[in-house]
Coordinates of C-alpha atoms in Angstrom, one line a residue:
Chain A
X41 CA 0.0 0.0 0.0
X42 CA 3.0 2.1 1.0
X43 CA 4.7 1.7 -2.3
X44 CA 1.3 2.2 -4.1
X45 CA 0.8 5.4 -2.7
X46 CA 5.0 6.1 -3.9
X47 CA 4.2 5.4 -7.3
X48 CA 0.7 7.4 -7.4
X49 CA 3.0 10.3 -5.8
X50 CA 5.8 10.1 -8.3
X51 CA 3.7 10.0 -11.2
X52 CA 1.0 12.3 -10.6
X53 CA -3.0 12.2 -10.0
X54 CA -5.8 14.1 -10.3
X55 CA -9.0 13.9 -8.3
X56 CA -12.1 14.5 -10.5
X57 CA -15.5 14.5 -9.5
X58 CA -17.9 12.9 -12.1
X59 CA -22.0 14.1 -12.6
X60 CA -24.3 11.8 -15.1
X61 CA -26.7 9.5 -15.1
X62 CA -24.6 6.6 -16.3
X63 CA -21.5 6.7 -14.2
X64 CA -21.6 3.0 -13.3
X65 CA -21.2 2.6 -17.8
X66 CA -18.1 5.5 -17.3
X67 CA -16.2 2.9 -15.0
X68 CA -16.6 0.0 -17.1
X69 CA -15.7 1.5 -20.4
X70 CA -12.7 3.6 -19.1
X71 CA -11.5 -0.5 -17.2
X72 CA -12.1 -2.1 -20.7
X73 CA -10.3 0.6 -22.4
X74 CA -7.8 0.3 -19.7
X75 CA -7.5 3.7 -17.7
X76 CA -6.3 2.9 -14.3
X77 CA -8.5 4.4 -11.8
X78 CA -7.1 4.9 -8.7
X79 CA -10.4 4.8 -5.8
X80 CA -13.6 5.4 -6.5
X81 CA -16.1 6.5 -4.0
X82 CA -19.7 7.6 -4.8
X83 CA -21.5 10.2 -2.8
X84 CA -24.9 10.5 -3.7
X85 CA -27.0 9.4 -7.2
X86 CA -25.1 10.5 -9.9
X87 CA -22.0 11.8 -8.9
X88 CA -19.2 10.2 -7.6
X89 CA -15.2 11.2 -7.1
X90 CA -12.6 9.3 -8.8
X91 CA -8.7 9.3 -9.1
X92 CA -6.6 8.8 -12.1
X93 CA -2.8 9.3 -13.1
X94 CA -2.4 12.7 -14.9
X95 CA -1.4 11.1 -18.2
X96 CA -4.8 9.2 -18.5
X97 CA -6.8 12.6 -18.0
X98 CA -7.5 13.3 -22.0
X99 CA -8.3 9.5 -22.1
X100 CA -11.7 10.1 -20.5
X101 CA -12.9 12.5 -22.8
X102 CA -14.4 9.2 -24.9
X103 CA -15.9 7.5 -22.0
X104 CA -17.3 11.0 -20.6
X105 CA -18.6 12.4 -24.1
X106 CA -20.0 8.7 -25.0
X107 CA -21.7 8.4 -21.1
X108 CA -23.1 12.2 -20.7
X109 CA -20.7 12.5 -18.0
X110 CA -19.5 15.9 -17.0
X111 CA -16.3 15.5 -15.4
X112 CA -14.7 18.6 -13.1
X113 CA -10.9 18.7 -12.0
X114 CA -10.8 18.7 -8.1
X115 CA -7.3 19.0 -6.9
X116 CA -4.1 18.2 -9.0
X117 CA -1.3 16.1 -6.8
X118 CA 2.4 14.7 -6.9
X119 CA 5.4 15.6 -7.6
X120 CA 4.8 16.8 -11.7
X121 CA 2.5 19.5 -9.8
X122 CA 4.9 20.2 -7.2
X123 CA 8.1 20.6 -9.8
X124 CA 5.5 22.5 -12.3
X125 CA 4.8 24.9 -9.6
X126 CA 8.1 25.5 -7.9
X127 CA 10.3 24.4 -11.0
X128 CA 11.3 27.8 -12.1
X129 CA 11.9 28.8 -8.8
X130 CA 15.9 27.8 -8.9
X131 CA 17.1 29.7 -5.8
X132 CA 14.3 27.7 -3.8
X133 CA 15.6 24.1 -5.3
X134 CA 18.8 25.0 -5.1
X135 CA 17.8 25.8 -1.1
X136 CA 16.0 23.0 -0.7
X137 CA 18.8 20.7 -2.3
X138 CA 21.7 22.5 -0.3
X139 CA 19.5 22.1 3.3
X140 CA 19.0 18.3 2.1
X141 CA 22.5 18.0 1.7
X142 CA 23.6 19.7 4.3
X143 CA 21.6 17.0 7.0
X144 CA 22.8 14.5 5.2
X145 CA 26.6 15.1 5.9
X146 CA 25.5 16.2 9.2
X147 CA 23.7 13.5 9.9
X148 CA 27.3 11.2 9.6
X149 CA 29.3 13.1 12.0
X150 CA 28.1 12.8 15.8
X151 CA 27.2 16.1 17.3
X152 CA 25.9 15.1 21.3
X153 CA 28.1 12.7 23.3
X154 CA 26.0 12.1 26.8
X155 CA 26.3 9.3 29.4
X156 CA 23.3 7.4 31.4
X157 CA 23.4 5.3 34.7
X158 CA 26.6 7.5 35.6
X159 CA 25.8 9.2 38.4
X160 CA 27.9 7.7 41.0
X161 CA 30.8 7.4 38.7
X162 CA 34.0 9.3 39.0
X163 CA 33.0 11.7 35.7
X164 CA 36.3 12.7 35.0
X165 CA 38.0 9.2 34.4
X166 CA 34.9 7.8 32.6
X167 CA 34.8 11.6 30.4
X168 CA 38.8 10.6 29.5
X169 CA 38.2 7.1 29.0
X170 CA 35.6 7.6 26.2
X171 CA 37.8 10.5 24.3
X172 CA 39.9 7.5 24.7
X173 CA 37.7 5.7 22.3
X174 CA 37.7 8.1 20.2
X175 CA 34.1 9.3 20.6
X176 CA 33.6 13.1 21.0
X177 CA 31.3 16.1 19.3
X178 CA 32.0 16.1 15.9
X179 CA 33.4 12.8 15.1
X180 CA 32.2 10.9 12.2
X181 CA 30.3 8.2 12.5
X182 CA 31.8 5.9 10.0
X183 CA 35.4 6.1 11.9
X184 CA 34.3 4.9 15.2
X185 CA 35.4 1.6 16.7
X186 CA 33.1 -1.1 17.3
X187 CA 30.8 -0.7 20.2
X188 CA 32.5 -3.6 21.7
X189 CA 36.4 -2.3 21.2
X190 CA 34.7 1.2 22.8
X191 CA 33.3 -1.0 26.1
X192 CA 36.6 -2.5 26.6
X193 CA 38.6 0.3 25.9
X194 CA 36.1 2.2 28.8
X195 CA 36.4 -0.9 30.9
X196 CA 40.1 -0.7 31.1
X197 CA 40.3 2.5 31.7
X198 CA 37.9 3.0 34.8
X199 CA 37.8 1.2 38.0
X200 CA 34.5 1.4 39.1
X201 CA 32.5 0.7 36.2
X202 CA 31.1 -2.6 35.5
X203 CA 29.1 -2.7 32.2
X204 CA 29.4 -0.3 29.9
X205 CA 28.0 -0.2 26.0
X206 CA 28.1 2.9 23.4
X207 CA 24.6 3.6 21.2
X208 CA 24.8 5.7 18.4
X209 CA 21.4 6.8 17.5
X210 CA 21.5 9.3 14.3
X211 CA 23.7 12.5 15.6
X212 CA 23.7 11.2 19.2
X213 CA 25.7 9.4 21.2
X214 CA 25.0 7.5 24.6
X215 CA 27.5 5.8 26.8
X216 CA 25.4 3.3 28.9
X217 CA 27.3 2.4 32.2
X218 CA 26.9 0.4 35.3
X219 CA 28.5 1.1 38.1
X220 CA 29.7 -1.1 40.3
X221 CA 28.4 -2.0 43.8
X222 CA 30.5 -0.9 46.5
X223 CA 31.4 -3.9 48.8
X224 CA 30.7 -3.1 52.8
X225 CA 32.6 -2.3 55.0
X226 CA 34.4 -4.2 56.9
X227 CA 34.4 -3.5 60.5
X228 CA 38.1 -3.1 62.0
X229 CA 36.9 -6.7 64.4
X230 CA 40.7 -5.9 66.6
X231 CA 39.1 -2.2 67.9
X232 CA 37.4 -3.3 71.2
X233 CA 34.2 -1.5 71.2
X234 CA 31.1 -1.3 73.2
X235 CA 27.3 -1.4 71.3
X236 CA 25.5 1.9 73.5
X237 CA 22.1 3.3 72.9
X238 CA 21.7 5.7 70.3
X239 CA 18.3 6.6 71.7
X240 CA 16.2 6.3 74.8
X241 CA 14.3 3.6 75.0
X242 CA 12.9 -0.1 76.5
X243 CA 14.2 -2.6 76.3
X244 CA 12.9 -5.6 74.1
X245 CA 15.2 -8.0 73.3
X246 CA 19.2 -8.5 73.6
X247 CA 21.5 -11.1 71.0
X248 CA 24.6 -10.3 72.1
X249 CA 27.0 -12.3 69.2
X250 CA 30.5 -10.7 71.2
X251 CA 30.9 -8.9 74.6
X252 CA 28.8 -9.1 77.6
X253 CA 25.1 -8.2 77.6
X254 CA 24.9 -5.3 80.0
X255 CA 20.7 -4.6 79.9
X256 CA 18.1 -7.0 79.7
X257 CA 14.7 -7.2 78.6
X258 CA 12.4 -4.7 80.2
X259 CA 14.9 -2.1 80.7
X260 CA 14.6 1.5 80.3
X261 CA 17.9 2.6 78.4
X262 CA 19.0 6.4 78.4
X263 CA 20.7 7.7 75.2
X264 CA 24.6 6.4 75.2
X265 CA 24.2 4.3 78.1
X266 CA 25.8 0.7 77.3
X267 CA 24.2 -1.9 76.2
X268 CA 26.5 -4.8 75.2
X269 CA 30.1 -4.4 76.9
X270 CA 32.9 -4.9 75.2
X271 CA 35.0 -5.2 78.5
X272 CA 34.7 -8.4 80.1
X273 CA 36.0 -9.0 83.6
X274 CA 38.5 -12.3 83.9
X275 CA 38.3 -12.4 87.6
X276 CA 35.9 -12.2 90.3
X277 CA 37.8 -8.8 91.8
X278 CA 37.3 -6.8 88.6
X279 CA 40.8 -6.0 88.8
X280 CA 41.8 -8.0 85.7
X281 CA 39.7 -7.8 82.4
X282 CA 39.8 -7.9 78.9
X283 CA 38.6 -6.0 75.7
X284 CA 36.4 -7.0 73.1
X285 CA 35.0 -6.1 69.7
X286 CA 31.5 -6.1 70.9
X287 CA 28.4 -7.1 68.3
X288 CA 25.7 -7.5 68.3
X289 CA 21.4 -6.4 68.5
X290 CA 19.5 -4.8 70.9
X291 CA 16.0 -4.0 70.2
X292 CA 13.8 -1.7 71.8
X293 CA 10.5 0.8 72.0
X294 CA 11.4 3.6 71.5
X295 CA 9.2 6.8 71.6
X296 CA 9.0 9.3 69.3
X297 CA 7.2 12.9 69.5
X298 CA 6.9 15.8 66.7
X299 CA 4.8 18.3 66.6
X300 CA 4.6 21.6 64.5
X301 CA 2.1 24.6 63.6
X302 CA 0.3 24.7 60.0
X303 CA -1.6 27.2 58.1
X304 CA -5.7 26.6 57.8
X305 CA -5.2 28.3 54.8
X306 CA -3.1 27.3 51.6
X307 CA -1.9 29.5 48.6
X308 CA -3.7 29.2 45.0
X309 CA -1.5 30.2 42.0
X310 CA -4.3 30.7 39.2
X311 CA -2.6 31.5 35.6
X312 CA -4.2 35.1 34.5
X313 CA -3.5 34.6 31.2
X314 CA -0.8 36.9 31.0
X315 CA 2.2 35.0 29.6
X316 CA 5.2 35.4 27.9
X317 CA 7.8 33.8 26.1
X318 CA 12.1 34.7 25.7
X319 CA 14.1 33.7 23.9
X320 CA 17.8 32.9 23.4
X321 CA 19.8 31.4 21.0
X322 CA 23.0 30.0 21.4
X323 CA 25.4 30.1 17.7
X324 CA 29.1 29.5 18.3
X325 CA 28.8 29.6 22.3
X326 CA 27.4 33.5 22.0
X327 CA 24.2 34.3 23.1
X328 CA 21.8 36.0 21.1
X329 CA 19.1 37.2 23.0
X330 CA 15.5 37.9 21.1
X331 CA 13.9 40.4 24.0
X332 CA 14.8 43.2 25.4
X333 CA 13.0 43.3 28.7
X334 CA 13.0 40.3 30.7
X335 CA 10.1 41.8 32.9
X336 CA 6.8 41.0 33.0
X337 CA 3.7 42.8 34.0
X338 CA 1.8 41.8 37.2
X339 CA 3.3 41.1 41.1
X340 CA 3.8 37.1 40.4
X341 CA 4.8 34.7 37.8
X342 CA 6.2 30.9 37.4
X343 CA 8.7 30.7 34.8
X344 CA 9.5 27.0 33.0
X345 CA 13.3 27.4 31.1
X346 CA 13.6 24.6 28.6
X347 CA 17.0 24.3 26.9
X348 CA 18.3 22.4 24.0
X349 CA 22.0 22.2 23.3
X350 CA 24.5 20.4 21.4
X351 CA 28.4 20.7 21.4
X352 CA 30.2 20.7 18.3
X353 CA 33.9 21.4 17.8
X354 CA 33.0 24.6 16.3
X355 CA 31.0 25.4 19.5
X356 CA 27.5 25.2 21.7
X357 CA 24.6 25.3 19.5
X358 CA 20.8 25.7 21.3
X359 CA 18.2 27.5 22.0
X360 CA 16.7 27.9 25.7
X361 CA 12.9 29.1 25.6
X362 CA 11.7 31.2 28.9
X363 CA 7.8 30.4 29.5
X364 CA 7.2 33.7 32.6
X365 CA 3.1 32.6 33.1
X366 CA 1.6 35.3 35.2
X367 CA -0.5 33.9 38.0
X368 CA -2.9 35.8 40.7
X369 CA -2.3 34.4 44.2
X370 CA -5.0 34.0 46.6
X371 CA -6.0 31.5 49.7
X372 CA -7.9 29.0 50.3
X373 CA -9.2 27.9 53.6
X374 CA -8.6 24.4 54.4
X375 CA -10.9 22.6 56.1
X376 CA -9.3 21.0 59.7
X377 CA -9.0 17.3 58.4
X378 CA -6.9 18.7 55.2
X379 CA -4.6 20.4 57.4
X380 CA -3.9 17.7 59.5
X381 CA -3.7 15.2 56.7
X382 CA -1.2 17.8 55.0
X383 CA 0.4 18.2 58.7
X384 CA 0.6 14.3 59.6
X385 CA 2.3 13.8 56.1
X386 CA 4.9 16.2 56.9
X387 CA 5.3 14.8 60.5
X388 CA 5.6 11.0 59.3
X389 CA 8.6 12.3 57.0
X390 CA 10.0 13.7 59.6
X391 CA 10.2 10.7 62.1
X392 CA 11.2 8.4 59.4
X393 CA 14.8 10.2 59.1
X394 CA 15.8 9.5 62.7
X395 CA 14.4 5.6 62.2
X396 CA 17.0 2.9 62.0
X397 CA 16.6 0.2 58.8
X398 CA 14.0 -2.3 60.2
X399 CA 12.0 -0.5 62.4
X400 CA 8.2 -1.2 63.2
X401 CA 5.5 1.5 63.9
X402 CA 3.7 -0.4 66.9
X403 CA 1.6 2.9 68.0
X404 CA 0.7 5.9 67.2
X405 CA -1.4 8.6 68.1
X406 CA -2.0 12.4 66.8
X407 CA -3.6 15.2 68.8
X408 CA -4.3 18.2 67.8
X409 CA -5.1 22.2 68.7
X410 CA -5.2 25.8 67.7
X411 CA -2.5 27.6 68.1
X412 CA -4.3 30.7 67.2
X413 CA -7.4 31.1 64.7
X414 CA -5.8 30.7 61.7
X415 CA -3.1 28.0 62.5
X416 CA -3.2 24.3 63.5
X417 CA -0.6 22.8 66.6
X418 CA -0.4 19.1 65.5
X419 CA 1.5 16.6 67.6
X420 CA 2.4 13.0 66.4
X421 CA 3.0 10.9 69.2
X422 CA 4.4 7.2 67.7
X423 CA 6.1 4.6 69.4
X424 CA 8.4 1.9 67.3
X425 CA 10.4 -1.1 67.8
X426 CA 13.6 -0.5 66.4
X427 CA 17.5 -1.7 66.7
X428 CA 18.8 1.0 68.9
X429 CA 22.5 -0.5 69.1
X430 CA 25.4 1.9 68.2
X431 CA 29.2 1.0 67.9
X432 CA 31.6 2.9 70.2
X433 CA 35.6 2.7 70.8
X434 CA 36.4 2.0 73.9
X435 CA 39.7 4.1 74.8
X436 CA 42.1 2.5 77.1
X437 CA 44.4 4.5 79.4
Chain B
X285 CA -24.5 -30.3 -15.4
X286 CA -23.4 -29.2 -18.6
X287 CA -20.5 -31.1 -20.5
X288 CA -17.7 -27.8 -19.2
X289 CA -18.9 -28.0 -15.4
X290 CA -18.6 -32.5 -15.9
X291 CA -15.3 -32.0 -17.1
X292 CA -14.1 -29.5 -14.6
X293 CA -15.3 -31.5 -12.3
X294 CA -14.0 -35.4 -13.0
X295 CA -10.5 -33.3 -13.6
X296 CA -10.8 -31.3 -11.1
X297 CA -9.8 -28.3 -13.0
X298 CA -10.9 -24.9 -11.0
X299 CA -13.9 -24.1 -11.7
X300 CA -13.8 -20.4 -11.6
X301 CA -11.2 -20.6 -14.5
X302 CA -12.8 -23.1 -16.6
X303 CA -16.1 -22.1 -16.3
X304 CA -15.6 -18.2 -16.1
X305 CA -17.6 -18.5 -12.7
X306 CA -17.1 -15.5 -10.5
X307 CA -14.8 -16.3 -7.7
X308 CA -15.8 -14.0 -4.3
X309 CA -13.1 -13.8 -1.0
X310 CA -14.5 -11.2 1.9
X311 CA -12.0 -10.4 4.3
X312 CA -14.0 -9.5 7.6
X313 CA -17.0 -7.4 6.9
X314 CA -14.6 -4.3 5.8
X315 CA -13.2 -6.3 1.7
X316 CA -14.3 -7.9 -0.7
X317 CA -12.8 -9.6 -3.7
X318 CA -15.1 -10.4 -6.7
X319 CA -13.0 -11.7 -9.7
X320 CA -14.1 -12.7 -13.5
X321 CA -16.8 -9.8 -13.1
X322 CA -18.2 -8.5 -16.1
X323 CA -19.1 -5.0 -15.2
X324 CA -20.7 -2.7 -12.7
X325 CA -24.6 -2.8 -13.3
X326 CA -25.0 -0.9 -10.4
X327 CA -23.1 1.4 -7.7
X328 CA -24.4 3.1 -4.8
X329 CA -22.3 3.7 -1.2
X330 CA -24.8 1.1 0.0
X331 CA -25.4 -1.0 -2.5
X332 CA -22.9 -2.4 -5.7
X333 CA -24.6 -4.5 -8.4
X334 CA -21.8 -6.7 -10.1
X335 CA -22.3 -8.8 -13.5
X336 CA -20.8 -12.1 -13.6
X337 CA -20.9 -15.6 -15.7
X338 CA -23.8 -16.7 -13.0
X339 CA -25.6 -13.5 -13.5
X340 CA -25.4 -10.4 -11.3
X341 CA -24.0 -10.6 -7.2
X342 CA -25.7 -7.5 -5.2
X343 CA -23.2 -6.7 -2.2
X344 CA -24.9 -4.6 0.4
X345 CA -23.0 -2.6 3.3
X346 CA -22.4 0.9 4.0
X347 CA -19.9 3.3 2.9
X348 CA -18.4 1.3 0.0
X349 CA -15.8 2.7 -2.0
X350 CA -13.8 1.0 -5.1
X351 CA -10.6 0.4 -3.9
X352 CA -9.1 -1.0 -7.2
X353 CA -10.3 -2.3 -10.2
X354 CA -9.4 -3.8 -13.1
X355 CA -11.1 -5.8 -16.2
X356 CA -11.3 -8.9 -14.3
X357 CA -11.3 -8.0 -10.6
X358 CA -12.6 -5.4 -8.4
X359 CA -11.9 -4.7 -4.4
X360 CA -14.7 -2.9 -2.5
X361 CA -13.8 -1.6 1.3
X362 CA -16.8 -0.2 3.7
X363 CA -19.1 -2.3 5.8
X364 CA -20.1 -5.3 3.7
X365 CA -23.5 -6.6 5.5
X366 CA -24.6 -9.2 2.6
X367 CA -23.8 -11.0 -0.2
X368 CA -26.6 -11.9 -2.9
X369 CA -27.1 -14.0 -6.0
X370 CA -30.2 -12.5 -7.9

């Protein structure tokens, strides 16, 4: 179908709407005479719209004239109307060839070199391992090694990456690393060390792997106080001891309480239809800006900056597009169960930076108050069990 | 049977080629296929009247258009609802 519609293209058509009585003896005369109509496609009684190749046009003069059929030319289409109409216009060919041209030698050179999945990847060695490939802005395509020499030739030359793979995808490059997995660390086992409480807490359970269990279960620990000794007496006196590396968990309930004060009222950013648009573009690294005032009318706007740019050894190429959409700012009151929902959200994420890996909400419970008449007082009270165990040197005189 | 359509069949010689028999393939409800047709008796969006060896096949739908024809075939796209042998 796709070639069909090449052919019809490249050799020109015209669309022709037909009016008799007799159209049905139009189409059979012009197929046994052997015109080649393209569709046919009949609208109401008597008339119906047909396609033919431009050459066979003076062909159905016969048919028409023999049938009673008037025939009138709808549209004209292809390339011999497109070359009949802009033919004579040489500076425009010649335009059109030199920008066809033009992307396609561009389109052999790579223009943007970028990287994915490198983010925690020492930039400079893996930057200096692909030039070492060969790939940078401006290379051409044809002259690049293999995708495979240019993994092992990035491979060799970093030391944490552990997969890497080039794409070239028309004028863009993309280096697609892994990088590897950092092993733990090891604890230093020959520091003697005691396991103390990082937090206040009870006591729920003690495994202690190394050292001397110093709480049991049931306790109420205070903040640094030991929980699993890493001094161990040798005699009954407690004049002679020895130090450990002590290990091991301690779990506990511990209690948490946050509390802050929130508005009853949020702010409402409404776009007022007063927008506009900057421009800059970026030739040979210089900007070239199209405004002259960067301010806008009105007390508040948002502005979204989207840029495009591509290095090439002749320079930075781009355009970045400024979008400053004026807004009217007013408030909205909140009703009290969206203010705390907003509050308690806020709260929760800021108990769950001071949990340890593990931990397990057992309880909690919010309250809540007016600090004045327009703000909330919310307190989250929650109570987890959590590892509470904390290495810590112990120094010997 | 006539002597053509005894011989066809004994050799088992297609029939739509030896006895100029109009050979019909519908794809769906959306194409149909009619080849050895004569001629278009007939052609409305909603109704095409066809001429063959075994007289003339009305195809009823909606929104037919010719998508090609030639002097032996024809292809009709739209929403073919029957098929009929007057």
């Amino acid at each position: 179908m796709f070639l069909n519609k090449v052919f019809k293209f490249l050799r020109g058509y015209v669309i022709l709407s037909l009016k008799g009585i007799s159209i049905e003896r139009f189409i059979n005369i012009c197929v046994r005479r052997g015109i080649k109509l393209l569709s046919i496609s009949k609208h109401e009684r008597g008339t119906a719209v047909i396609a033919v190749y431009m050459h066979d046009l003076e062909r159905l003069r016969a048919p028409a004239f023999k049938t009673r059929t008037r025939i009138h030319i709808e549209k004209k289409c292809g390339l011999p109307v497109i070359l009949k109409k802009y033919g004579h216009r040489y500076a425009l060919a010649f335009g059109a060839v030199f920008a066809a041209a033009l992307i396609a030698a561009g389109s052999q050179f790579v223009w943007v070199v970028d990287t994915e999945g490198a983010e925690n990847a020492d930039m400079q060695k893996l930057s200096a391992a692909v030039r070492l490939t060969g790939l940078h802005a401006g290379v051409l395509k044809s002259s690049l090694p293999t995708p495979k020499e240019m993994k092992t030739t990035i491979m060799a030359n970093t030391d944490d990456i552990s997969w890497a793979w080039v794409y070239v995808k028309g004028a863009r490059a993309v280096v697609s690393v892994r990088v590897k997995d950092k092993p733990p660390r090891l604890a230093d086992k020959s520091v003697p060390c005691d396991i103390v409480a990082m937090c206040d807490g009870v006591v729920k359970s003690v495994t202690a792997k190394s050292g001397m269990a110093a709480v049991h279960e049931g306790d109420t620990v205070s903040e640094g106080e030991v929980l699993i000794a890493g001094t161990i007496d040798t005699d009954d006196t407690g004049s002679m001891y020895r130090t450990v590396h002590a290990a091991g968990e301690v779990r506990a309930r511990v209690f948490k309480t946050v509390s802050g004060e929130y508005p009853l009222y949020e702010q409402v950013r409404t776009p007022n239809g007063n927008n506009k648009m900057l421009f800059t573009l970026t030739l040979f690294s210089k900007n070239i800006k199209f405004f002259k005032n960067s301010s806008i009318s009105g007390a508040e706007y948002d502005t979204i900056e989207s840029n495009r740019y591509f290095t090439t050894p002749m320079g930075v190429f781009g355009m970045c597009t400024i979008h400053a959409n004026g807004v009217d700012v007013s408030e909205r009151q909140l009703s009290i169960e969206e203010a705390e929902a907003m509050a308690l959200y806020e709260l929760e994420e800021k108990i769950s930076k001071t949990l340890t890996a593990g931990a397990v909400l057992v309880n909690k419970q919010v309250k809540r108050d007016f600090a004045d008449e327009k703000t909330l007082r919310v307190t989250l009270e929650a109570e987890f069990e959590q590892s509470i165990g904390l290495e810590k040197e112990i120094f010997i005189n | 049977m006539n002597i053509r359509e005894s011989i066809a069949e004994r050799l088992d010689l297609p029939k739509d080629a030896m006895l100029d028999m109009p050979k019909i393939v519908i794809t769906g409800d959306s194409e149909i296929l009619v080849e050895n047709y004569k001629g278009i008796a007939e052609y409305t969006g909603e109704k095409v009247r066809l001429g063959t060896g075994r007289g003339i096949v009305r195809l009823e739908g909606s929104g037919m258009v010719i998508k090609s024809i030639g002097t032996d075939e024809i292809t009709l796209c739209g929403t073919i609802k029957s098929v009929e042998f007057e």
